[in-house]
Coordinates of C-alpha atoms and ligand atoms in Angstrom, one line a residue:
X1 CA 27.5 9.6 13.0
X2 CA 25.9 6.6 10.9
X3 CA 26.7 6.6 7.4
X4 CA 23.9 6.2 4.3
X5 CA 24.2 5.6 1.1
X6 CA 23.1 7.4 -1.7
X7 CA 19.2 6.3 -2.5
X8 CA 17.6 7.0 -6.0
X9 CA 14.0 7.6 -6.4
X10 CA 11.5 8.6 -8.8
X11 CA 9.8 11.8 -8.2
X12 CA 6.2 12.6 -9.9
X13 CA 7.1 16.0 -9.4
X14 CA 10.1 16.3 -11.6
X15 CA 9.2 12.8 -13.8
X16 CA 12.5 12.2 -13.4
X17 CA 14.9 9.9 -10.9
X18 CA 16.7 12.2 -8.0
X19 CA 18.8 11.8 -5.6
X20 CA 17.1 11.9 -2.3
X21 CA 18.4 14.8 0.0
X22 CA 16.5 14.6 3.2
X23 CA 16.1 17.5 5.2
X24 CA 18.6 16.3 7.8
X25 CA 21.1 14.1 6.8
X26 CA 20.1 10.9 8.4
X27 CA 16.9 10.8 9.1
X28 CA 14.1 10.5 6.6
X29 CA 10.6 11.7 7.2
X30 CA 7.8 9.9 5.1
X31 CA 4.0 10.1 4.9
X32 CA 1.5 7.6 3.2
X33 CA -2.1 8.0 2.3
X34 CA -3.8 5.4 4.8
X35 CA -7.5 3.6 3.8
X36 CA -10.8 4.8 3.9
X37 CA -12.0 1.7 6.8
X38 CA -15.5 1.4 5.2
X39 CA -14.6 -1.6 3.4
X40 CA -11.7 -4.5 3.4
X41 CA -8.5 -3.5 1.8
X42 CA -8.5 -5.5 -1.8
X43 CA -5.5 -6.8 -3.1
X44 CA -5.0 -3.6 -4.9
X45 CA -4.8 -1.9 -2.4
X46 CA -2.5 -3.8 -0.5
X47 CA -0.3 -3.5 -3.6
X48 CA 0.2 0.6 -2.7
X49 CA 1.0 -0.8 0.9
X50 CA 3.5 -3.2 0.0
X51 CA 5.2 -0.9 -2.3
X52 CA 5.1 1.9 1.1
X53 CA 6.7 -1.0 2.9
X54 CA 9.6 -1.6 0.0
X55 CA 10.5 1.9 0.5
X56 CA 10.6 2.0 4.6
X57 CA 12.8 -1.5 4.3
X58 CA 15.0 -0.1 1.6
X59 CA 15.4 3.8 3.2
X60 CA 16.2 1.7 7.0
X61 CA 18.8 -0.6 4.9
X62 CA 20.6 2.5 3.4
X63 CA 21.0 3.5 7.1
X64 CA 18.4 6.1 7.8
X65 CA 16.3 6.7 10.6
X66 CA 13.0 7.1 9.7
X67 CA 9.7 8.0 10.9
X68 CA 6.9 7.1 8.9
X69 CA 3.2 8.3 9.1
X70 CA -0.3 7.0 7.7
X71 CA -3.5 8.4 8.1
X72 CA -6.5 6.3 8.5
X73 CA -9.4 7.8 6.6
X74 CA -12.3 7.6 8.9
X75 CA -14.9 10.6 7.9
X76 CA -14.7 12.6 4.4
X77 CA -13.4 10.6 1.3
X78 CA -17.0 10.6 -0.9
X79 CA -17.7 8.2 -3.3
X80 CA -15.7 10.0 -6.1
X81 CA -12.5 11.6 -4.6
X82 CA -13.6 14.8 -5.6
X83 CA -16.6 16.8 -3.8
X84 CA -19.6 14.6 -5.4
X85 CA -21.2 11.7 -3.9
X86 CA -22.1 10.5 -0.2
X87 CA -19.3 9.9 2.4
X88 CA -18.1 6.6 2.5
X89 CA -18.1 5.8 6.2
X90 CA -22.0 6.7 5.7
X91 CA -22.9 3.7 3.0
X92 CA -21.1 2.1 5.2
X93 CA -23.2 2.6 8.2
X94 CA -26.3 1.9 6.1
X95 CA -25.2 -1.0 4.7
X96 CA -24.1 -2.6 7.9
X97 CA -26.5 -0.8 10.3
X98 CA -23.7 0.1 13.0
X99 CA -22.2 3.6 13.7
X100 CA -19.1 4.8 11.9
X101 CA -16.5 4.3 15.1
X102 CA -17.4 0.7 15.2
X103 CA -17.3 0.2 11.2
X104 CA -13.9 2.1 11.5
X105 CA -12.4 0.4 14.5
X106 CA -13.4 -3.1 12.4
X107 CA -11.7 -2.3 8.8
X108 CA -8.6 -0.5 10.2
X109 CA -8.0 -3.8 12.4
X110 CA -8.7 -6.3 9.5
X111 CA -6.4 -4.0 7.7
X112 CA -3.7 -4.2 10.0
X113 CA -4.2 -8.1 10.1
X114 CA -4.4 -8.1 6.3
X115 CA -0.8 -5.7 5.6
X116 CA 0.9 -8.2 9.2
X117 CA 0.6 -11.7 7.0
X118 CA 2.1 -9.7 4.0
X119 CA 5.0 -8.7 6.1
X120 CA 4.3 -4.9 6.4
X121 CA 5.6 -3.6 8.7
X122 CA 3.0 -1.2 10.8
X123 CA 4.0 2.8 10.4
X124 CA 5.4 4.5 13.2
X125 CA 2.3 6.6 13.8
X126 CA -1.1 5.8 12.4
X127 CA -3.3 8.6 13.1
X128 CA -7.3 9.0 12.3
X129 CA -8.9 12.1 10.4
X130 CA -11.8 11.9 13.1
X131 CA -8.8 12.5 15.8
X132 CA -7.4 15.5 14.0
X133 CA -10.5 18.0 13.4
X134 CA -9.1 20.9 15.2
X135 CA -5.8 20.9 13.3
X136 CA -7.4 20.9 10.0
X137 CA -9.8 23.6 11.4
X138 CA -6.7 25.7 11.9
X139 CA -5.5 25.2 8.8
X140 CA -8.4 26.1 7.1
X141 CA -8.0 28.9 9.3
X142 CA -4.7 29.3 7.6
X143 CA -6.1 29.2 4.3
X144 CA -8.8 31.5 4.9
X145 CA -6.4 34.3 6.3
X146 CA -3.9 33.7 3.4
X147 CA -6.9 34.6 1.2
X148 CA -7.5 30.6 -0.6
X149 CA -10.7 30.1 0.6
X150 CA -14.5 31.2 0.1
X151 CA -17.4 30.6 1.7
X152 CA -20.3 29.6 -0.5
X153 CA -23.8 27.8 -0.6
X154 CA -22.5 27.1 3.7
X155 CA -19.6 25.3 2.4
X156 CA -15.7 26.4 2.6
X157 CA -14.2 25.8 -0.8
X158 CA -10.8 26.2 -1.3
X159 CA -9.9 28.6 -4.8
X160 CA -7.8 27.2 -7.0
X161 CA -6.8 30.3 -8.6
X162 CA -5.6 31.9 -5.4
X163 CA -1.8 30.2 -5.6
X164 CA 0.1 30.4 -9.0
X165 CA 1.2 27.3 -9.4
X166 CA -2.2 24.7 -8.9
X167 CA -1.9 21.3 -10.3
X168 CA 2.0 21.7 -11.5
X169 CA 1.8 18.1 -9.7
X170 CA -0.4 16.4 -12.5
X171 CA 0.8 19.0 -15.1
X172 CA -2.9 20.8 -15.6
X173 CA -3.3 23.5 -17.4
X174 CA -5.8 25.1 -15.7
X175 CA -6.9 27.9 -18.5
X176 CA -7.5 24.5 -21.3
X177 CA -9.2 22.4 -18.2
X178 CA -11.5 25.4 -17.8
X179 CA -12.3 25.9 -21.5
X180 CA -13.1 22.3 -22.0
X181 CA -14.9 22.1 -18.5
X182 CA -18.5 20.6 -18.2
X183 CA -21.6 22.2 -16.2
X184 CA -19.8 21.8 -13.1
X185 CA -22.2 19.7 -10.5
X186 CA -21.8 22.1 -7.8
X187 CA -23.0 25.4 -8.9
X188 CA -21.5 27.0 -5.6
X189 CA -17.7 26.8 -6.9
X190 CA -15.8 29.7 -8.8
X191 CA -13.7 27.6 -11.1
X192 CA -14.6 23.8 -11.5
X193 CA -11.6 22.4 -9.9
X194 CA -11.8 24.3 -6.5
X195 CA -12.7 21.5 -4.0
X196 CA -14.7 21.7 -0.4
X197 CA -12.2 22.2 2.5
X198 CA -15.3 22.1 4.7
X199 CA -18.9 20.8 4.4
X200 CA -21.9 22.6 6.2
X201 CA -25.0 22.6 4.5
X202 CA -24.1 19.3 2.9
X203 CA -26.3 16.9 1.4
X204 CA -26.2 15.0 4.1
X205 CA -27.4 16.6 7.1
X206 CA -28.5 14.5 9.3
X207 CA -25.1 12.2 9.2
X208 CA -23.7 11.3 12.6
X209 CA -20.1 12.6 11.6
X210 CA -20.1 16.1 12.6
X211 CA -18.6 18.7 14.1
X212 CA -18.6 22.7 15.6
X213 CA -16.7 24.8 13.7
X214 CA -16.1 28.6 13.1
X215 CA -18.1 27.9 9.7
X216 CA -20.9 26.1 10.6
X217 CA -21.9 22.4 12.2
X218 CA -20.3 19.9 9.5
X219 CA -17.1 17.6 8.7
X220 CA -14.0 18.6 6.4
X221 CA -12.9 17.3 2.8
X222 CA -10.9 14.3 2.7
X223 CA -8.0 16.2 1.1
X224 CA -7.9 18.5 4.2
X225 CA -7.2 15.5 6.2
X226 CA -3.9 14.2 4.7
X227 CA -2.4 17.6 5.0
X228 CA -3.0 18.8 8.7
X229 CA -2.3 14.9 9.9
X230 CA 1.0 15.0 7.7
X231 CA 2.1 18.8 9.1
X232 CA 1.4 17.7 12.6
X233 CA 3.4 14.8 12.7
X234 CA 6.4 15.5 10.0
X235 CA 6.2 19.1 10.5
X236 CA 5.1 21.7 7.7
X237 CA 8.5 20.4 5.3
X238 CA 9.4 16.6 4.8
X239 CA 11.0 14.5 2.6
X240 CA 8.9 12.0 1.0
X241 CA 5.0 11.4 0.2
X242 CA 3.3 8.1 -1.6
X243 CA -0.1 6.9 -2.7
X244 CA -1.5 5.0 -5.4
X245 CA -1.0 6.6 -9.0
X246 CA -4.8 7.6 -9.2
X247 CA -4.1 10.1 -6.1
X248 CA -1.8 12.2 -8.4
X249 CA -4.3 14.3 -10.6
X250 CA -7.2 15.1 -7.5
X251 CA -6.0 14.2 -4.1
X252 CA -2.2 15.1 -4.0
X253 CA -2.9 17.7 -6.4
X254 CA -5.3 19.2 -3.9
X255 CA -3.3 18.0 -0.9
X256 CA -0.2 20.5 -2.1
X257 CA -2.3 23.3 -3.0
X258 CA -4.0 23.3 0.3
X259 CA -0.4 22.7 2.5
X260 CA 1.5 24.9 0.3
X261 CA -1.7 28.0 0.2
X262 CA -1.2 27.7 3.8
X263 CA 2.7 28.0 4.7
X264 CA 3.9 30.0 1.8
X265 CA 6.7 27.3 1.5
X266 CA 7.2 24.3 -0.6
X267 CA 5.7 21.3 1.4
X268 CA 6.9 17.9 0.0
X269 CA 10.4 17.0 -1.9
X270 CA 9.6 13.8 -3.4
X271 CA 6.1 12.6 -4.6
X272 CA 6.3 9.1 -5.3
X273 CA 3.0 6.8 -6.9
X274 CA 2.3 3.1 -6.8
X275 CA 1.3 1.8 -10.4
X276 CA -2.1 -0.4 -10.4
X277 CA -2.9 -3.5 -9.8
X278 CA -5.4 -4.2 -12.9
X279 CA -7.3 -7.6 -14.1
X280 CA -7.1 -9.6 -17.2
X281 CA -8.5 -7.1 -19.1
X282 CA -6.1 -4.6 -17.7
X283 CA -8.7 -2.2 -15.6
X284 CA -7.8 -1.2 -12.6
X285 CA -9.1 -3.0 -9.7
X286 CA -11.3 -1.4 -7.6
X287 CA -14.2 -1.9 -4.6
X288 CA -16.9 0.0 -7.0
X289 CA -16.5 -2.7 -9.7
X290 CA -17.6 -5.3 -7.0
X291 CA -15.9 -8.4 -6.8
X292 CA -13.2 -7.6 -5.4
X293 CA -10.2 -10.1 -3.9
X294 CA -9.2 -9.6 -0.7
X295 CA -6.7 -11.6 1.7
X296 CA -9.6 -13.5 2.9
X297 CA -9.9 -14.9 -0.2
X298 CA -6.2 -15.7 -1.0
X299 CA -6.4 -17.5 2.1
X300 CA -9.5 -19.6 1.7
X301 CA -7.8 -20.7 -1.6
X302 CA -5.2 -21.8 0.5
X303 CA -2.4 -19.4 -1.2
X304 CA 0.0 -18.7 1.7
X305 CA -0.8 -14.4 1.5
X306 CA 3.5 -13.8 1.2
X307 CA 2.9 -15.2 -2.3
X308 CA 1.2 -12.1 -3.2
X309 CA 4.4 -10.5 -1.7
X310 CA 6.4 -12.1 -3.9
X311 CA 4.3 -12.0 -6.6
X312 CA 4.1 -7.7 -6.4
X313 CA 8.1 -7.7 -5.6
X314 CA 8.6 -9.6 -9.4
X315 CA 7.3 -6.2 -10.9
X316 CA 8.5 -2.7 -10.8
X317 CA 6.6 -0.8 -8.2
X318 CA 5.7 1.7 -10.8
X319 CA 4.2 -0.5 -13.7
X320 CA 0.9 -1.7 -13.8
X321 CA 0.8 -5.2 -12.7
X322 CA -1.8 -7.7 -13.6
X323 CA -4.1 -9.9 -11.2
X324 CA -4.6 -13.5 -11.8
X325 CA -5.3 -16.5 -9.8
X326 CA -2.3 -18.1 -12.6
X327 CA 0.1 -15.9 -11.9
X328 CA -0.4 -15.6 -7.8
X329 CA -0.3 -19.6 -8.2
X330 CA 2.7 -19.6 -10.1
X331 CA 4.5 -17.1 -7.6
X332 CA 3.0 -19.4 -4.7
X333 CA 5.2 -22.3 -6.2
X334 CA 8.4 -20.0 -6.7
X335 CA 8.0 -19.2 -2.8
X336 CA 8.3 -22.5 -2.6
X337 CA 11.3 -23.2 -4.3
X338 CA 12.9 -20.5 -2.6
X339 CA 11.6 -21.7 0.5
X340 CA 13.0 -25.5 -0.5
X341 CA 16.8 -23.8 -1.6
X342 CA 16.8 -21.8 1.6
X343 CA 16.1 -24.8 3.9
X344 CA 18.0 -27.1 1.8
X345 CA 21.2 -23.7 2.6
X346 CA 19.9 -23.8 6.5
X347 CA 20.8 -28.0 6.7
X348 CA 24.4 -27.7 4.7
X349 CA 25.2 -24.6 6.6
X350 CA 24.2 -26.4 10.4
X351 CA 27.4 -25.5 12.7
X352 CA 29.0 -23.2 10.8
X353 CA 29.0 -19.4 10.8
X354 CA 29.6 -17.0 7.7
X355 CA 32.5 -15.7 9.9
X356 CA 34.0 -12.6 8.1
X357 CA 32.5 -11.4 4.7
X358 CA 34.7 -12.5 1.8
X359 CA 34.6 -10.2 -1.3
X360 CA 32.7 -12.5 -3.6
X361 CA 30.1 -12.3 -0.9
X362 CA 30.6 -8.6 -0.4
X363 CA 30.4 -7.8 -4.1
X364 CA 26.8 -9.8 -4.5
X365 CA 25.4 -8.3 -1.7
X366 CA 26.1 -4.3 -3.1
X367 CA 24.5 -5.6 -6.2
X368 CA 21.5 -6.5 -4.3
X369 CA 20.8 -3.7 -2.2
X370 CA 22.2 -1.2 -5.2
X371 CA 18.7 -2.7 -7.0
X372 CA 16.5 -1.3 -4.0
X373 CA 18.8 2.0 -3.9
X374 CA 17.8 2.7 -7.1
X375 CA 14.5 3.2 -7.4
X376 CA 13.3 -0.2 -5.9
X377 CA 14.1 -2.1 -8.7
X378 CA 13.3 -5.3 -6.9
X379 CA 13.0 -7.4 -10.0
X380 CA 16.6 -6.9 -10.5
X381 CA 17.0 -7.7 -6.9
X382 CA 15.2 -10.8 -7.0
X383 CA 17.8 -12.2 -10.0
X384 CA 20.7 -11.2 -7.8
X385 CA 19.0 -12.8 -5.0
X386 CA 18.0 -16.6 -7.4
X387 CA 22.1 -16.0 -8.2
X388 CA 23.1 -15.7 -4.8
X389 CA 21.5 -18.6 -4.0
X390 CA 23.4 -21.0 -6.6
X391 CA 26.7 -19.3 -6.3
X392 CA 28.8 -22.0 -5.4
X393 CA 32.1 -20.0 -5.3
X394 CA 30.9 -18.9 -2.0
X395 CA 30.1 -21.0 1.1
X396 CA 26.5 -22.3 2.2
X397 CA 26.9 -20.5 5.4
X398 CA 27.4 -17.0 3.0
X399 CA 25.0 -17.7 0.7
X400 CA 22.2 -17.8 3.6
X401 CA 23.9 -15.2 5.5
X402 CA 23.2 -13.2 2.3
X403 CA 19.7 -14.6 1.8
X404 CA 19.0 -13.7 5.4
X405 CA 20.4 -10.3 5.3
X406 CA 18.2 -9.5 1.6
X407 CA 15.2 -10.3 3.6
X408 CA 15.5 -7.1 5.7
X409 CA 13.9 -5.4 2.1
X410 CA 12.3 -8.4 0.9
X411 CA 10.6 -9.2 3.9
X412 CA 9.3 -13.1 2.7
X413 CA 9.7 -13.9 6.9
X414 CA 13.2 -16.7 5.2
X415 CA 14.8 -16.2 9.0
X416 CA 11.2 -18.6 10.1
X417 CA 11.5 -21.1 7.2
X418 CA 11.2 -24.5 8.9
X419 CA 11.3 -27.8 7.4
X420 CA 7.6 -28.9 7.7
X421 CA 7.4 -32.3 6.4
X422 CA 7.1 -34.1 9.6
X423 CA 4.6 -31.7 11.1
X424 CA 2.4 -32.7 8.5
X425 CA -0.2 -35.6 9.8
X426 CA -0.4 -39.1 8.2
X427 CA -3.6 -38.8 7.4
X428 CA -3.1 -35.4 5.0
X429 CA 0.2 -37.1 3.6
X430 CA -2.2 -40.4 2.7
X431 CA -4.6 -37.8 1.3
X432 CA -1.7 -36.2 -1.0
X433 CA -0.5 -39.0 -2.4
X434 CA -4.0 -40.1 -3.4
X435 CA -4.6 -36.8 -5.0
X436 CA -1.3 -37.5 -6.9
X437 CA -2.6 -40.3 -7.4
X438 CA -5.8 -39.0 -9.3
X439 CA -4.0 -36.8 -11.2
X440 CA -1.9 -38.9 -13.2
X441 CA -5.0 -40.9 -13.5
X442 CA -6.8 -37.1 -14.8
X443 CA -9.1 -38.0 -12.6
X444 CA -10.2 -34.2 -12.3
X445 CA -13.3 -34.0 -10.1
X446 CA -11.6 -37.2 -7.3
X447 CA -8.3 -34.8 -7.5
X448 CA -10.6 -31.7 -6.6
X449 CA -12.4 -34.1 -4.0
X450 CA -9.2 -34.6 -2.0
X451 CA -8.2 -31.1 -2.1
X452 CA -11.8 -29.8 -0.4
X453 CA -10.8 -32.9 2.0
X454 CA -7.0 -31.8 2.4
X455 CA -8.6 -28.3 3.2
X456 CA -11.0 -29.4 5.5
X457 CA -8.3 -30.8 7.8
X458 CA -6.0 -27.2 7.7
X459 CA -3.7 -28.2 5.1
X460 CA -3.1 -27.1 1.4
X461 CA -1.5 -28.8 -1.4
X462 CA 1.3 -26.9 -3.6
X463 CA 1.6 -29.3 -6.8
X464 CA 5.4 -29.9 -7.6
X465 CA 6.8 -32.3 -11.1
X466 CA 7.6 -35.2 -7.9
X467 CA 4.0 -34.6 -6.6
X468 CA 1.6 -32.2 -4.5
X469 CA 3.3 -31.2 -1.3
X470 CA 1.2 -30.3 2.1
X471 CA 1.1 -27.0 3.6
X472 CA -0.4 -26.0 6.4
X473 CA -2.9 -23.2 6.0
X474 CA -2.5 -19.5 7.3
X475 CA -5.2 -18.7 9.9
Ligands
LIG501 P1 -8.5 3.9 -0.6 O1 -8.7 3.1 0.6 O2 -9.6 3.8 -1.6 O3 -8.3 5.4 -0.2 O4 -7.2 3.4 -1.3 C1 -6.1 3.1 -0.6 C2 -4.8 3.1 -1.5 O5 -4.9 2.1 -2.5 C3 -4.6 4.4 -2.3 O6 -3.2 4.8 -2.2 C4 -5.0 4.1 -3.7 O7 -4.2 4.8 -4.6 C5 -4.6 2.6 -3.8 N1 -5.3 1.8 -4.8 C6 -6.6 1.8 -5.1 N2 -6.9 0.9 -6.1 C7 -5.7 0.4 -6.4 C8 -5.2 -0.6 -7.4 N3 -6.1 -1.3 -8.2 N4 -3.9 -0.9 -7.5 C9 -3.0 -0.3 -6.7 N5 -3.4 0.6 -5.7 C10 -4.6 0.9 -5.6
LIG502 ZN1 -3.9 11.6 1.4

């Protein structure tokens, strides 16, 4: 039998930190809300992934198996996450005049290329909504027969007010909510926050994305989606469920009413949120804003994309963390460093192994993964980590067996880390030093010059107190 150990998390649910009792002992099944694939993934984005991937790394290292799902969103998430607004696979399509398959087949592969340079590691089953219509047919079926739903206006809505305990996710109180509610857009619904489980007669009738059902020609919610996908694969109880914070008060909300309306049962054990990634001015970063920074862009600015990694690892997964090019420049420089003290480790510990563990060694390495076990603390990790490396009382050969063994969570690629100075050409090293060169001289516009030319040849330049250094470029 393998042998876990004890893993803390924070649970929306409760808003308090548990200990996390899977279903069966050793094994740990978790489900993450995937992207809509009608645009690239921003950087925001890509912040919930990472945080997804901090928890598979840290729930393997504490010796569970685990089998992790994501859906990919590829027909009902409308502009607002709610019922109002077009579908987003359809701007899509007319922005970009190809059919929905195509424009989803493109973003989820981008996106898979995007979450592979920062190190995520891909699910173990990715499933699309367009793939699973029966299943959420027959839960809607479910719903219907448990008495949730109603047919209105040729939509199926799903009544809030048909299970006792709607929204105790978010903490709504539905009888205020309702009081205080607007004109609701949709004069078909009962109570404002019921939501469409199935559109028919939608505003959009002529959209390529349909399908037969016992309700009508049409396509389901996106809520719908996340909880026949999840069932399917995990089965109708499982352990753990993530998304981005913004998914707590409409989607997840919805998501458990929906699952739980259905079984009779409760569905999810621990609910566990990302915190934003938000800009200077601390709003939240999103596609509708426009403007938005992708990994194309981190890497046409030359910044190697584990930076980011790093960068999202120095904050708790739970805080909001702020965007700038500064600070992912800065956190490209302390990958350096850490990539300089590892390689520096790799030469002094040529030849020799780590042999046996001794207890100074054993001692650092609890410390480190007893960060991750509780609650992914990875700043804390990260000190242990910086202390690790300059603990002297223990061999080289230790200190990067530890470095290598942290990097199972941390997941920076250190087991790669080459020394690259000869690879770099002559020509991009003459370059460099004539940038440095320019600098001292605050020659601003020559040292800009050289950088453009640097670029142009494949190569990057990471500025250091001794001088820029050369790195090649991610393709
Ligand atoms: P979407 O593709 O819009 O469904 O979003 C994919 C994931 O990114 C969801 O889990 C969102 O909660 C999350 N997300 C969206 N914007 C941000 C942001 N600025 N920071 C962190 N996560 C975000
Ligand atoms: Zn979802």
């Amino acid at each position: 039998m393998t042998t876990t150990s004890p893993v803390r998390l924070y649970n929306t649910l409760s808003r308090s930190v548990e200990t996390l009792h899977p279903l069966s002992p050793s094994q740990v099944k978790l489900y993450c809300c995937g992207p809509t694939v009608y645009n690239f993934a921003h950087v925001g984005n890509l912040r919930t992934y990472l945080f997804e991937d901090l928890l598979a790394r840290t729930l393997r290292a504490a010796g569970y198996q685990l089998s992790h799902v994501m859906n990919i969103t590829d027909v009902g998430h409308l502009v607002s996450d709610a019922d109002s607004g077009e579908d987003k696979m359809l701007v899509a399509m007319r922005r970009e005049g190809r059919k929905s398959a195509e424009i989803a087949e493109f973003y989820s592969n981008i996106f898979f290329e995007d979450c592979a340079k920062l190190n995520i590691i891909r699910p173990d089953v990715v499933c699309n909504a367009t793939a699973h219509i029966p299943e959420m047919i027959a839960l809607i079926q479910r719903l219907e027969k448990n008495g949730c739903t109603y047919v209105a206006g040729g939509n199926v809505y799903f009544d809030v007010h048909s299970i006792s305990d709607y929204g105790k996710l978010a903490r709504l109180d539905l009888s205020k909510l309702e009081a205080g509610a607007r004109i609701e857009i949709d004069a078909h619904k009962k109570n404002p926050h019921d939501f469409v489980l199935w559109f028919t007669k939608s505003k959009f009738e002529n959209q390529e994305l349909q399908w037969e059902s016992p309700w009508g020609r049409g396509y389901p919610g996106w809520h719908i989606e996340c909880s026949a996908m999840s069932m399917k694969h995990l089965g109708e109880e499982f352990d753990i469920h993530c998304g981005g914070v913004d998914h707590i008060s409409v989607h997840h909300t919805n998501e458990i009413a929906q699952s739980e309306g259905a079984t009779g049962k409760p569905w999810v054990n621990i609910w566990m949120h990302g915190g934003f990634l938000v800009n200077e001015n601390k709003e939240k970063m999103a596609k509708s804003a426009g403007g938005f920074i992708g990994m194309k862009d981190l890497i046409e600015k030359g910044i190697d994309p584990v930076a980011y990694r790093l960068m999202c690892l120095s904050a708790h997964y739970k805080m909001p963390l702020a965007f700038s090019w500064e600070i992912l420049s800065g956190a490209a420089q302390t990958l350096e460093k850490l990539k300089r003290a590892v390689l520096v480790l790799k030469a002094e510990a040529q030849g020799s192994t780590a042999g046996g563990m001794s207890s100074a060694a054993s001692e650092i390495r609890a410390k480190f993964f007893d960060c991750f076990f509780n609650d992914l603390n990875a700043p804390q990790a990260l000190a242990v980590m910086w202390g690790a490396l300059s603990e002297k009382s223990i061999s080289a050969a230790e200190r990067l067996a530890l470095i290598l063994d942290f990097d199972c969570i941390l997941g920076l690629g250190a087991a790669g880390w080459r020394e690259q100075v000869d690879e770099v050409p002559a020509q991009v090293r003459q370059l460099v030093s004539e940038r440095d060169n320019a600098r001292q001289a605050k020659d601003w516009k020559q040292s800009d010059l050289l950088r453009d030319q640097i670029k142009a040849l494949g190569y990057t330049v990471v500025d250091f107190p001794d001088g820029g250094k050369a790195r090649k470029l991610a393709s």
